[in-house]
Coordinates of C-alpha atoms in Angstrom, one line a residue:
Chain A
X1 CA 98.3 92.2 125.5
X2 CA 95.4 94.1 125.2
X3 CA 96.5 97.6 126.9
X4 CA 94.0 100.3 128.7
X5 CA 94.0 101.9 125.4
X6 CA 92.9 99.0 123.5
X7 CA 90.0 98.3 126.0
X8 CA 89.0 101.9 126.3
X9 CA 88.8 102.2 122.5
X10 CA 86.8 99.1 122.1
X11 CA 84.3 100.5 124.9
X12 CA 84.0 103.6 123.1
X13 CA 83.5 102.0 119.8
X14 CA 80.6 99.8 121.3
X15 CA 79.2 102.8 122.4
X16 CA 79.2 104.5 119.1
X17 CA 77.8 101.3 117.5
X18 CA 74.8 101.6 119.9
X19 CA 73.7 105.3 118.6
X20 CA 71.0 105.8 116.1
X21 CA 72.3 106.3 112.6
X22 CA 73.1 110.0 111.8
X23 CA 73.8 110.6 115.5
X24 CA 77.2 111.5 116.8
X25 CA 78.7 110.5 120.5
X26 CA 80.2 113.1 122.5
X27 CA 83.5 112.0 124.0
X28 CA 82.7 113.6 127.1
X29 CA 79.6 111.0 127.1
X30 CA 81.6 108.2 126.0
X31 CA 84.1 108.9 129.0
X32 CA 81.6 109.4 131.3
X33 CA 79.7 106.5 130.6
X34 CA 82.8 103.9 130.4
X35 CA 84.7 105.4 133.0
X36 CA 87.5 106.5 130.7
X37 CA 89.8 109.5 131.5
X38 CA 88.5 112.1 128.9
X39 CA 92.1 113.1 127.8
X40 CA 93.1 109.4 127.2
X41 CA 89.9 109.0 125.2
X42 CA 90.7 112.1 122.9
X43 CA 94.0 110.8 122.1
X44 CA 92.4 107.4 121.5
X45 CA 89.7 108.7 119.3
X46 CA 92.2 110.9 117.3
X47 CA 94.2 107.4 116.2
X48 CA 90.9 106.0 115.4
X49 CA 90.2 108.8 113.2
X50 CA 93.2 108.6 111.5
X51 CA 93.1 104.9 110.9
X52 CA 89.7 105.7 109.3
X53 CA 87.8 103.9 111.6
X54 CA 85.8 106.5 113.2
X55 CA 84.7 110.0 111.5
X56 CA 84.5 113.3 113.8
X57 CA 82.6 116.6 113.4
X58 CA 83.9 119.5 115.3
X59 CA 82.0 122.4 116.9
X60 CA 78.3 122.5 118.1
X61 CA 76.4 119.3 117.5
X62 CA 79.8 117.8 116.9
X63 CA 81.1 114.3 118.0
X64 CA 82.2 111.0 116.9
X65 CA 80.5 108.1 114.6
X66 CA 82.0 105.0 113.2
X67 CA 83.2 105.4 109.5
X68 CA 81.7 101.9 108.6
X69 CA 78.5 99.8 109.9
X70 CA 79.5 98.0 113.0
X71 CA 78.8 94.7 110.9
X72 CA 81.6 95.5 108.8
X73 CA 84.4 96.4 111.4
X74 CA 86.5 93.5 112.8
X75 CA 87.5 93.7 116.3
X76 CA 91.1 92.8 115.0
X77 CA 91.5 96.0 113.1
X78 CA 90.7 97.9 116.2
X79 CA 93.1 96.4 118.5
X80 CA 95.9 96.3 115.8
X81 CA 95.2 100.2 115.2
X82 CA 95.4 101.0 119.0
X83 CA 97.7 98.5 120.5
X84 CA 99.9 97.4 117.3
X85 CA 100.5 94.1 115.8
X86 CA 98.7 91.5 118.0
X87 CA 101.5 89.7 120.1
X88 CA 100.9 88.3 123.5
X89 CA 104.5 89.1 124.6
X90 CA 106.9 91.7 122.9
X91 CA 108.9 88.9 121.4
X92 CA 106.3 87.2 119.7
X93 CA 106.0 89.8 116.8
X94 CA 107.6 90.3 113.6
X95 CA 107.2 93.6 113.0
X96 CA 107.4 95.3 116.5
X97 CA 109.6 92.9 117.7
X98 CA 111.8 93.1 120.9
X99 CA 114.2 90.7 121.5
X100 CA 114.5 89.5 125.1
X101 CA 118.0 89.9 126.9
X102 CA 118.0 86.8 128.4
X103 CA 117.0 84.2 125.9
X104 CA 118.1 83.0 122.3
X105 CA 115.3 83.7 119.9
X106 CA 115.9 81.0 117.4
X107 CA 115.6 78.3 120.3
X108 CA 113.2 79.9 122.8
X109 CA 110.4 77.4 122.8
X110 CA 108.1 80.2 124.7
X111 CA 108.4 82.4 121.9
X112 CA 107.7 79.6 119.5
X113 CA 104.4 78.9 121.3
X114 CA 103.8 82.4 121.7
X115 CA 103.8 82.9 118.0
X116 CA 101.1 80.1 117.8
X117 CA 99.1 82.0 120.5
X118 CA 99.1 85.3 118.6
X119 CA 97.7 83.5 115.8
X120 CA 94.9 82.0 117.7
X121 CA 94.3 85.4 118.8
X122 CA 94.1 87.0 115.7
X123 CA 91.7 84.5 114.4
X124 CA 89.3 85.1 116.9
X125 CA 89.5 89.1 116.7
X126 CA 89.6 88.9 113.1
X127 CA 86.3 86.6 112.9
X128 CA 84.3 88.9 115.2
X129 CA 82.7 92.1 114.1
X130 CA 82.1 95.1 116.5
X131 CA 78.6 94.4 116.0
X132 CA 78.9 91.0 117.2
X133 CA 81.1 92.3 120.4
X134 CA 78.3 95.0 120.9
X135 CA 75.6 92.1 121.2
X136 CA 77.5 90.1 123.6
X137 CA 75.1 90.6 126.5
X138 CA 77.8 89.5 129.3
X139 CA 75.9 86.2 129.8
X140 CA 78.6 83.8 131.3
X141 CA 77.9 81.0 128.5
X142 CA 79.7 81.1 125.2
X143 CA 77.7 82.1 122.3
X144 CA 77.5 78.7 120.9
X145 CA 76.1 77.1 123.8
X146 CA 73.3 79.8 124.7
X147 CA 70.8 78.5 122.1
X148 CA 70.5 75.1 123.4
Chain B
X1 CA 71.7 54.7 92.0
X2 CA 74.5 57.1 92.4
X3 CA 75.1 60.1 89.7
X4 CA 78.4 61.6 89.0
X5 CA 79.2 65.1 89.5
X6 CA 79.6 66.6 86.3
X7 CA 81.6 70.0 86.1
X8 CA 82.0 72.1 82.8
X9 CA 85.0 74.5 82.9
X10 CA 84.6 77.2 80.3
X11 CA 88.4 77.8 79.3
X12 CA 91.4 75.8 78.8
X13 CA 94.1 78.3 79.9
X14 CA 95.8 78.5 83.2
X15 CA 93.0 78.9 85.3
X16 CA 90.9 76.1 83.7
X17 CA 93.6 73.7 83.8
X18 CA 94.7 74.4 87.3
X19 CA 90.8 73.8 88.4
X20 CA 90.7 70.7 86.3
X21 CA 94.1 69.6 88.1
X22 CA 92.5 70.2 91.6
X23 CA 89.2 68.4 90.7
X24 CA 90.9 65.1 89.1
X25 CA 94.1 64.9 91.4
X26 CA 92.0 62.7 93.8
X27 CA 91.7 59.4 91.8
X28 CA 88.7 58.5 94.1
X29 CA 86.5 61.3 93.5
X30 CA 83.9 59.9 91.1
X31 CA 83.0 63.0 88.8
X32 CA 83.2 64.0 85.1
X33 CA 85.1 67.3 84.0
X34 CA 84.4 68.6 80.7
X35 CA 87.4 71.2 79.7
X36 CA 86.2 73.6 76.8
X37 CA 89.1 75.3 75.0
X38 CA 88.8 77.0 71.5
X39 CA 92.5 76.8 70.9
X40 CA 94.1 73.7 69.8
X41 CA 96.3 73.4 72.8
X42 CA 95.2 72.9 76.2
X43 CA 97.1 75.0 78.9
X44 CA 99.1 77.8 77.3
X45 CA 95.8 80.2 77.0
X46 CA 96.6 83.6 76.2
X47 CA 99.0 84.1 79.3
X48 CA 101.4 81.3 78.3
X49 CA 101.5 81.2 74.6
X50 CA 104.3 83.2 74.2
X51 CA 106.4 81.8 71.3
X52 CA 109.6 83.8 72.0
X53 CA 112.3 82.5 74.2
X54 CA 112.8 85.8 76.0
X55 CA 109.0 86.1 77.0
X56 CA 109.8 84.8 80.5
X57 CA 107.8 84.2 83.7
X58 CA 107.7 87.2 85.9
X59 CA 107.8 85.1 89.0
X60 CA 110.8 82.9 89.6
X61 CA 110.5 79.1 88.7
X62 CA 110.1 77.6 92.2
X63 CA 106.8 79.6 92.9
X64 CA 104.9 78.4 90.0
X65 CA 104.0 75.1 90.9
X66 CA 100.4 74.0 90.0
X67 CA 99.9 72.8 93.7
X68 CA 100.2 74.9 96.4
X69 CA 100.9 72.0 98.5
X70 CA 103.7 70.7 96.5
X71 CA 105.7 73.7 95.5
X72 CA 108.4 71.8 93.8
X73 CA 106.1 70.3 91.2
X74 CA 106.9 72.7 88.5
X75 CA 110.7 72.8 89.5
X76 CA 111.1 68.9 89.0
X77 CA 109.3 69.2 85.7
X78 CA 112.0 71.5 84.7
X79 CA 114.7 69.5 86.2
X80 CA 113.5 66.4 84.5
X81 CA 113.8 68.1 80.9
X82 CA 117.1 69.5 81.8
X83 CA 115.5 73.1 81.7
X84 CA 117.0 74.5 84.6
X85 CA 120.4 74.1 86.6
X86 CA 120.7 74.4 90.4
X87 CA 120.2 78.1 90.5
X88 CA 116.6 78.6 91.8
X89 CA 116.3 82.3 91.5
X90 CA 115.7 81.8 87.4
X91 CA 112.9 82.9 85.0
X92 CA 112.1 80.4 82.6
X93 CA 110.4 80.7 79.4
X94 CA 106.4 81.1 79.4
X95 CA 106.1 78.7 76.8
X96 CA 107.7 76.1 79.0
X97 CA 104.8 76.9 81.6
X98 CA 102.1 76.3 78.9
X99 CA 103.6 73.0 78.0
X100 CA 103.9 72.1 81.9
X101 CA 100.1 73.0 82.2
X102 CA 99.2 70.7 79.5
X103 CA 101.3 68.0 80.9
X104 CA 99.7 68.5 84.3
X105 CA 96.3 67.9 82.7
X106 CA 97.7 64.8 80.5
X107 CA 98.9 63.0 83.7
X108 CA 95.3 63.3 85.3
X109 CA 93.5 62.4 82.2
X110 CA 94.0 58.7 81.7
X111 CA 91.3 57.3 83.3
X112 CA 88.2 58.7 81.5
X113 CA 87.1 61.4 84.0
X114 CA 88.2 64.0 81.6
X115 CA 86.8 65.0 78.7
X116 CA 88.3 67.9 76.5
X117 CA 86.3 69.6 73.9
X118 CA 87.9 71.9 71.3
X119 CA 85.1 74.5 70.6
X120 CA 84.0 78.2 71.2
X121 CA 81.4 78.6 73.7
X122 CA 78.5 80.9 72.6
X123 CA 76.2 80.5 75.6
X124 CA 76.1 79.7 79.4
X125 CA 72.5 79.0 80.7
X126 CA 72.1 77.9 84.6
X127 CA 69.0 76.5 85.3
X128 CA 67.3 75.0 88.3
X129 CA 68.6 71.4 87.2
X130 CA 71.8 72.0 85.9
X131 CA 73.7 74.3 83.2
X132 CA 73.5 74.1 79.6
X133 CA 76.8 75.1 77.6
X134 CA 75.9 76.0 74.0
X135 CA 78.8 75.6 71.7
X136 CA 79.4 77.6 68.4
X137 CA 78.3 74.5 66.5
X138 CA 74.7 74.6 68.1
X139 CA 75.5 71.4 70.4
X140 CA 74.7 71.8 74.1
X141 CA 76.7 70.1 76.6
X142 CA 75.0 69.5 79.9
X143 CA 76.7 69.6 83.6
X144 CA 75.6 70.1 87.3
X145 CA 77.8 73.2 87.4
X146 CA 79.8 75.2 85.2
X147 CA 83.0 77.5 86.0
X148 CA 83.7 80.2 83.9
X149 CA 87.7 80.4 83.5
X150 CA 88.1 82.8 80.6
X151 CA 90.9 84.6 81.8
X152 CA 91.9 88.1 80.4
X153 CA 90.2 89.9 77.5
X154 CA 91.6 89.2 74.3
X155 CA 90.7 92.4 72.2
X156 CA 91.6 96.0 72.8
X157 CA 89.1 97.7 74.4
X158 CA 90.0 101.1 73.1
X159 CA 91.3 102.9 70.1
X160 CA 88.7 102.0 67.9
X161 CA 90.3 98.8 66.2
X162 CA 93.1 100.8 64.9
X163 CA 95.6 99.9 68.0
X164 CA 96.6 96.4 67.7
X165 CA 97.7 93.5 70.3
X166 CA 101.3 92.4 69.6
X167 CA 101.5 89.0 67.9
X168 CA 97.7 89.1 66.7
X169 CA 96.9 88.6 63.1
X170 CA 96.4 92.4 62.7
X171 CA 100.2 93.0 63.7
X172 CA 101.4 92.6 60.2
X173 CA 105.1 93.1 59.4
X174 CA 106.1 96.8 59.7
X175 CA 109.2 99.0 58.4
X176 CA 111.9 98.2 61.0
X177 CA 112.8 101.9 61.0
X178 CA 109.6 103.2 61.5
X179 CA 108.3 105.0 64.9
X180 CA 105.7 103.0 66.5
X181 CA 104.0 103.7 70.0
X182 CA 103.0 101.5 72.9
X183 CA 100.0 102.1 75.2
X184 CA 100.6 101.2 78.9
X185 CA 104.1 100.6 80.5
X186 CA 103.7 97.5 82.4
X187 CA 104.6 94.1 82.0
X188 CA 102.6 93.8 78.7
X189 CA 104.5 96.5 77.3
X190 CA 107.6 95.0 77.8
X191 CA 106.4 92.0 76.2
X192 CA 105.5 94.0 73.1
X193 CA 109.0 95.8 73.3
X194 CA 110.6 92.4 73.4
X195 CA 108.6 91.2 70.5
X196 CA 109.9 94.2 68.4
X197 CA 113.4 94.1 69.4
X198 CA 113.2 90.2 68.4
X199 CA 111.9 91.2 65.1
X200 CA 115.1 93.7 65.0
X201 CA 113.0 96.7 65.1
X202 CA 115.1 99.8 65.0
X203 CA 112.5 102.7 64.9
X204 CA 111.9 104.8 68.0
X205 CA 109.3 103.3 70.6
X206 CA 107.3 105.8 72.2
X207 CA 105.4 104.7 75.5
X208 CA 102.6 106.4 76.5
X209 CA 100.8 105.6 80.2
X210 CA 99.0 107.6 82.8
X211 CA 102.0 108.0 85.0
X212 CA 104.9 106.7 82.8
X213 CA 106.3 104.4 85.4
X214 CA 108.3 101.2 84.4
X215 CA 108.2 98.1 86.5
X216 CA 111.0 97.7 88.9
X217 CA 113.4 94.8 88.9
X218 CA 113.4 91.6 90.8
X219 CA 116.3 91.2 93.4
X220 CA 117.0 88.6 96.1
X221 CA 116.8 89.9 99.2
X222 CA 116.3 89.0 102.7
X223 CA 112.7 87.6 103.4
X224 CA 110.4 89.7 105.6
X225 CA 108.2 87.8 107.9
X226 CA 104.6 88.9 108.4
X227 CA 101.7 87.0 109.8
X228 CA 97.9 88.2 109.8
X229 CA 98.6 89.3 113.3
X230 CA 100.6 91.9 112.2
X231 CA 98.8 93.2 109.0
X232 CA 96.1 96.1 109.9
X233 CA 93.3 94.9 108.0
X234 CA 90.1 97.1 107.6
X235 CA 91.8 100.5 108.3
X236 CA 91.6 103.4 105.8
X237 CA 93.9 104.0 103.0
X238 CA 96.1 106.4 104.2
X239 CA 96.7 104.6 107.6
X240 CA 97.7 101.5 105.3
X241 CA 100.0 103.3 103.5
X242 CA 101.6 104.7 106.4
X243 CA 102.1 101.3 108.1
X244 CA 103.4 100.1 104.8
X245 CA 106.1 102.7 104.6
X246 CA 107.1 102.3 108.2
X247 CA 107.6 98.4 107.7
X248 CA 109.7 99.1 104.6
X249 CA 111.8 101.4 106.6
X250 CA 112.3 98.9 109.2
X251 CA 113.0 96.2 106.8
X252 CA 115.5 98.4 105.1
X253 CA 117.6 98.5 108.5
X254 CA 117.4 94.5 108.5
X255 CA 119.1 93.9 105.1
X256 CA 115.8 93.8 102.9
X257 CA 113.8 96.2 101.1
X258 CA 110.6 97.0 99.8
X259 CA 110.7 93.8 97.8
X260 CA 110.6 92.0 100.9
X261 CA 107.7 93.5 102.3
X262 CA 105.7 93.4 99.0
X263 CA 106.4 89.8 98.9
X264 CA 105.5 88.9 102.5
X265 CA 102.3 90.8 102.0
X266 CA 101.3 88.6 99.3
X267 CA 99.5 86.0 101.1
X268 CA 97.2 88.8 102.6
X269 CA 96.7 90.9 99.5
X270 CA 93.5 89.5 99.2
X271 CA 92.3 89.8 102.8
X272 CA 93.5 93.4 102.9
X273 CA 91.4 94.2 99.7
X274 CA 88.1 92.3 101.1
X275 CA 88.7 94.2 104.3
X276 CA 88.8 97.7 102.7
X277 CA 85.5 99.9 102.4
X278 CA 84.2 100.5 98.8
X279 CA 85.7 104.0 99.1
X280 CA 89.2 102.8 100.4
X281 CA 89.1 100.2 97.4
X282 CA 88.2 103.2 94.9
X283 CA 91.0 105.4 96.3
X284 CA 93.3 102.5 95.9
X285 CA 92.6 102.1 92.3
X286 CA 92.6 105.7 91.8
X287 CA 95.8 106.9 93.5
X288 CA 98.0 103.7 94.7
X289 CA 97.6 101.0 92.0
X290 CA 99.9 102.4 89.3
X291 CA 102.6 102.8 92.0
X292 CA 101.9 99.6 93.7
X293 CA 101.9 97.7 90.4
X294 CA 105.3 98.7 89.5
X295 CA 106.6 97.4 92.7
X296 CA 104.4 94.2 92.7
X297 CA 104.8 92.9 89.3
X298 CA 108.4 93.3 88.7
X299 CA 110.9 92.2 86.0
X300 CA 113.8 89.6 85.7
X301 CA 117.0 91.7 86.5
X302 CA 118.5 91.3 83.0
X303 CA 115.4 92.4 81.2
X304 CA 115.0 95.4 83.6
X305 CA 118.6 96.3 82.5
X306 CA 118.1 95.9 78.8
X307 CA 114.8 98.2 79.2
X308 CA 116.7 100.5 81.2
X309 CA 119.3 100.6 78.4
X310 CA 116.8 101.4 75.7
X311 CA 115.3 104.1 77.7
X312 CA 118.7 106.0 78.2
X313 CA 119.8 105.6 74.6
X314 CA 116.4 106.9 73.7
X315 CA 115.3 104.3 71.7
X316 CA 112.3 104.1 74.0
X317 CA 110.8 107.2 75.0
X318 CA 108.6 107.3 78.2
X319 CA 105.8 109.7 78.1
X320 CA 103.5 109.9 81.4
X321 CA 100.0 111.3 79.8
X322 CA 96.9 110.7 78.4
X323 CA 96.1 108.8 75.4
X324 CA 93.0 110.8 73.6
X325 CA 92.5 109.5 70.4
X326 CA 93.8 107.8 67.4
X327 CA 93.1 107.9 63.7
X328 CA 94.1 106.4 60.6
X329 CA 96.0 108.7 57.9
X330 CA 97.1 106.4 55.1
X331 CA 99.4 104.0 55.8
X332 CA 100.2 105.7 59.3
X333 CA 98.4 106.0 62.4
X334 CA 98.1 109.5 64.2
X335 CA 97.7 109.2 68.1
X336 CA 96.9 112.4 70.3
X337 CA 98.2 112.3 73.7
X338 CA 98.2 115.1 76.4
X339 CA 101.2 115.1 78.7
X340 CA 100.5 115.0 82.2
X341 CA 100.3 118.6 83.8
X342 CA 100.2 119.9 80.3
X343 CA 96.9 121.6 78.8
X344 CA 97.7 121.2 75.0
X345 CA 97.4 118.0 73.1
X346 CA 100.2 116.5 71.0
X347 CA 100.3 114.6 67.8
X348 CA 102.1 111.4 67.1
X349 CA 102.7 109.9 63.6
X350 CA 103.8 106.4 63.9
X351 CA 103.4 103.1 61.7
X352 CA 101.4 101.3 64.5
X353 CA 99.9 101.7 67.9
X354 CA 100.2 98.7 70.1
X355 CA 97.5 98.4 72.9
X356 CA 98.9 97.0 76.1
X357 CA 96.9 98.8 78.4
X358 CA 95.1 98.0 81.6
X359 CA 93.7 94.3 81.7
X360 CA 90.7 95.2 83.7
X361 CA 87.9 95.8 81.3
X362 CA 84.3 96.5 82.3
X363 CA 82.6 93.3 81.5
X364 CA 79.8 95.3 80.2
X365 CA 82.0 95.7 77.3
X366 CA 83.4 92.4 77.0
X367 CA 84.3 91.0 73.6
X368 CA 84.1 87.6 75.1
X369 CA 80.5 86.5 73.8
X370 CA 79.7 84.3 76.8
X371 CA 80.4 87.2 79.2
X372 CA 78.6 89.5 77.1
X373 CA 75.5 87.1 77.1
X374 CA 75.7 86.4 80.9
X375 CA 75.7 90.3 81.9
X376 CA 72.9 90.9 79.1
X377 CA 70.7 88.5 80.2
X378 CA 71.2 89.3 84.0
X379 CA 72.8 86.0 84.9
X380 CA 75.9 88.2 85.8
X381 CA 76.9 91.7 86.5
X382 CA 79.7 93.6 86.9
X383 CA 81.2 94.2 90.2
X384 CA 80.8 97.4 91.9
X385 CA 84.2 98.8 90.9
X386 CA 83.7 97.5 87.2
X387 CA 86.8 95.7 87.0
X388 CA 85.6 92.2 86.7
X389 CA 82.7 90.0 87.0
X390 CA 80.7 90.2 90.5
X391 CA 81.2 87.0 92.6
X392 CA 81.1 85.9 96.0
X393 CA 84.3 85.0 98.0
X394 CA 82.9 81.5 97.3
X395 CA 83.5 82.1 93.5
X396 CA 79.6 82.0 92.9
X397 CA 78.4 84.2 90.1
X398 CA 76.1 87.1 91.4
X399 CA 73.1 87.7 89.0
X400 CA 71.7 91.2 88.5
X401 CA 69.1 90.6 91.2
X402 CA 72.1 90.2 93.8
X403 CA 71.6 86.6 94.3
X404 CA 74.6 84.2 94.1
X405 CA 74.3 81.3 91.7
X406 CA 74.2 78.0 92.9
X407 CA 75.8 76.3 89.6
X408 CA 77.7 79.0 88.0
X409 CA 81.1 80.0 89.3
X410 CA 84.1 82.1 88.1
X411 CA 87.7 81.9 88.8
X412 CA 91.0 83.8 87.5
X413 CA 91.3 87.6 86.6
X414 CA 87.6 87.8 86.0
X415 CA 87.0 87.6 89.8
X416 CA 89.5 90.6 90.5
X417 CA 86.6 92.9 91.9
X418 CA 86.1 90.5 94.9
X419 CA 89.8 89.1 95.1
X420 CA 91.9 91.9 93.5
X421 CA 95.1 89.6 93.5
X422 CA 94.1 87.1 91.5
X423 CA 96.2 87.4 88.2
X424 CA 99.1 85.1 89.0
X425 CA 99.5 81.2 89.5
X426 CA 100.3 81.3 93.0
X427 CA 96.8 83.0 93.7
X428 CA 95.0 81.1 91.2
X429 CA 95.9 77.8 92.3
X430 CA 94.7 78.5 95.8
X431 CA 91.4 79.8 94.4
X432 CA 91.2 76.5 92.2
X433 CA 91.8 74.3 95.3
X434 CA 89.4 76.1 97.4
X435 CA 86.6 75.9 94.7
X436 CA 87.1 72.0 94.0
X437 CA 86.9 71.5 97.8
X438 CA 83.7 73.4 98.0
X439 CA 82.4 71.5 94.7
X440 CA 83.1 68.4 96.4
X441 CA 81.3 69.3 99.6
X442 CA 78.2 70.6 97.9
X443 CA 78.1 67.7 95.4
X444 CA 75.1 66.3 97.3
X445 CA 73.1 69.4 97.0
X446 CA 73.5 69.7 93.1
X447 CA 73.1 66.1 92.5
X448 CA 69.7 66.2 94.4
X449 CA 67.9 67.6 91.4
X450 CA 68.4 65.0 88.1
X451 CA 69.9 66.5 85.0
X452 CA 67.2 66.9 82.3

């Protein structure tokens, strides 16, 4: 599931993707504008930097910016970095697999279905770029129906 | 009147045959495939021409089917000929694979839709109405689209023509006790060393490569399961390497090892490559590729053992260093090498230097006249990393102007700048299947304009 960490990270990245080229975003501004606890955001930005998704500059005039154009960054990449392998429930992951105490993993139908669900999640998130997510304007209609 | 889609494939080695097979497989498709190959045999190409029994496939036989959707196709072929038993962890001779590829095509060629031409292609010229392929004889063949399937470079790109390729016409017999040098320490080096062993060569073999690393051995390990949802695409390189190490450590605890992880990543390698930034790719080629290669391109266990024995007895000497220069001195060759981490250079006097170095050659230096001409006239260009030809993810050749060709495509190792993991059958067959599907889908568009 998308945790608060994943959600806050995505919001911060949308924020950065709206900056003018060459401009840096301050952590305090991003925290205030998106209702994110500042300490938590600092930790999130640190992880995004380690993963090569954002770049930072320290000191006066410092801040954060995207390491690559928003058109090249897939939402799936961000979520995997912040929340680990995409998985709707803990047992539906091969790499960060956590077995349930109360069921047999080989025969559990719920797990099998959730493995399909995770693939569907991955497909959507890997198809969507940060730029596309930024440009979703909160309209209730899905994108493909809006032009009609 | 409906027109038949006409497709010209330049190159009748593994990639060319696999593409032809995928095009012709559906007998209901109305099309014409012209396969042009300069060699007398269709199928083997450079990769599967090895005449020696112990030049084996580096992939276990069950993974080598021509069709991803029919994984046992090759296994059945081997079985019918009594070439394998029940053990599926087996590495059969490469020449069998060349024969298999030829047979795959023969099985599809009896309805007149395939034409095989034995000739060297001199020029490929895509126009608005079709593609003209000019042969050495001066004859032109016209098609709606053409696909370059020319495989690996055949000539050594360095060492001034003094170093030779093993088994080439320049590889004349030498004194069996004479010292020789091999440039490169990958699987091609192993082939060269095997050829020397077969000829009962007893002289010392000095192997020089940048890092002096030998390929690892295959081993049957517990399968590791990875899906796209597990793989961190599009991160920086360091993050990815850390992730990889973590997964290997976890897998080791579950009865597998790095082999399981490397194999599990295989279906995603192209996506991993494509999701990286240019900088990450450059950095991978520079720092990680040598290490990746020895884990990814492994040797069958018995061969690996033989090689390890030769290294421990000193018959094979491994040098990590840079090959700087080579010159002739009478009947001998003098090679200059600088060992890694050392300032001064060293000269080696040997009977012959074999070039088994990297296969990724800058297309601007290509010895293949077709590629040279396409790059020279701007129809094609090198990819940004200069490891192949620039193509789109749909295999369209990109011109020097940046626009993708409508009628000219490339497949196989030549497309490694875009796909990276595109040198072995399991990847090339998927690329061929996808290109065949796209060519069918776009048939109406290329047929709209009539051939001149």
